[in-house]
Amino acid sequence: MKACRLASGLNPSEPYSDYQLALLFTKQGKFKNALASLEKVLEKARQNGEAADYGELIRTNAEFSSLTPYKRYRLLLNRFSLAEE
């Protein structure tokens, strides 16, 4: 993670949430990094019982794993955006 922060120009000593990193990577056009950050957010939420439906989406949707990283990222970002409204 420290290498990712340095590579993206972030200060490695500042606390950034995975969601903040995903948004930053989005602005930089680094969608694979953004996807990885969103997947971490998703996994933490799933472990806390807050996002069972997202976990089910990924486990049961065989198409999800075949999507390009950018399309997976957009799907997850859209789901998170809808959940926050």
mmCIF file of C-alpha atoms in Angstrom, residues 1-2 6 8 11 14 16 21 26-28 30 33 44 46 53-54 56 59 65 71-72 85:
data_model
loop_
_atom_site.group_PDB
_atom_site.id
_atom_site.type_symbol
_atom_site.label_atom_id
_atom_site.label_comp_id
_atom_site.label_asym_id
_atom_site.label_seq_id
_atom_site.Cartn_x
_atom_site.Cartn_y
_atom_site.Cartn_z
ATOM 1 C CA MET A 1 0.000 0.000 0.000
ATOM 2 C CA LYS A 2 2.839 2.389 0.793
ATOM 3 C CA LEU A 6 4.033 6.966 -3.204
ATOM 4 C CA SER A 8 0.152 8.087 -6.791
ATOM 5 C CA ASN A 11 1.837 11.171 1.464
ATOM 6 C CA GLU A 14 -1.401 10.532 5.985
ATOM 7 C CA TYR A 16 -6.481 7.764 3.582
ATOM 8 C CA LEU A 21 -7.875 6.218 -2.544
ATOM 9 C CA THR A 26 -10.252 7.557 -10.472
ATOM 10 C CA LYS A 27 -9.253 11.178 -10.963
ATOM 11 C CA GLN A 28 -5.821 10.007 -12.079
ATOM 12 C CA LYS A 30 -5.727 4.529 -12.607
ATOM 13 C CA ASN A 33 -5.828 0.716 -8.531
ATOM 14 C CA LYS A 44 -14.485 -4.702 4.886
ATOM 15 C CA ARG A 46 -19.055 -7.444 3.841
ATOM 16 C CA ASP A 53 -25.665 -7.751 -1.334
ATOM 17 C CA TYR A 54 -22.377 -6.548 -2.872
ATOM 18 C CA GLU A 56 -23.481 -11.763 -3.306
ATOM 19 C CA ARG A 59 -19.912 -14.335 -5.827
ATOM 20 C CA SER A 65 -15.154 -11.760 -12.961
ATOM 21 C CA LYS A 71 -16.139 -2.174 -16.024
ATOM 22 C CA ARG A 72 -15.907 -3.925 -12.621
ATOM 23 C CA GLU A 85 -27.723 8.454 -1.455
#
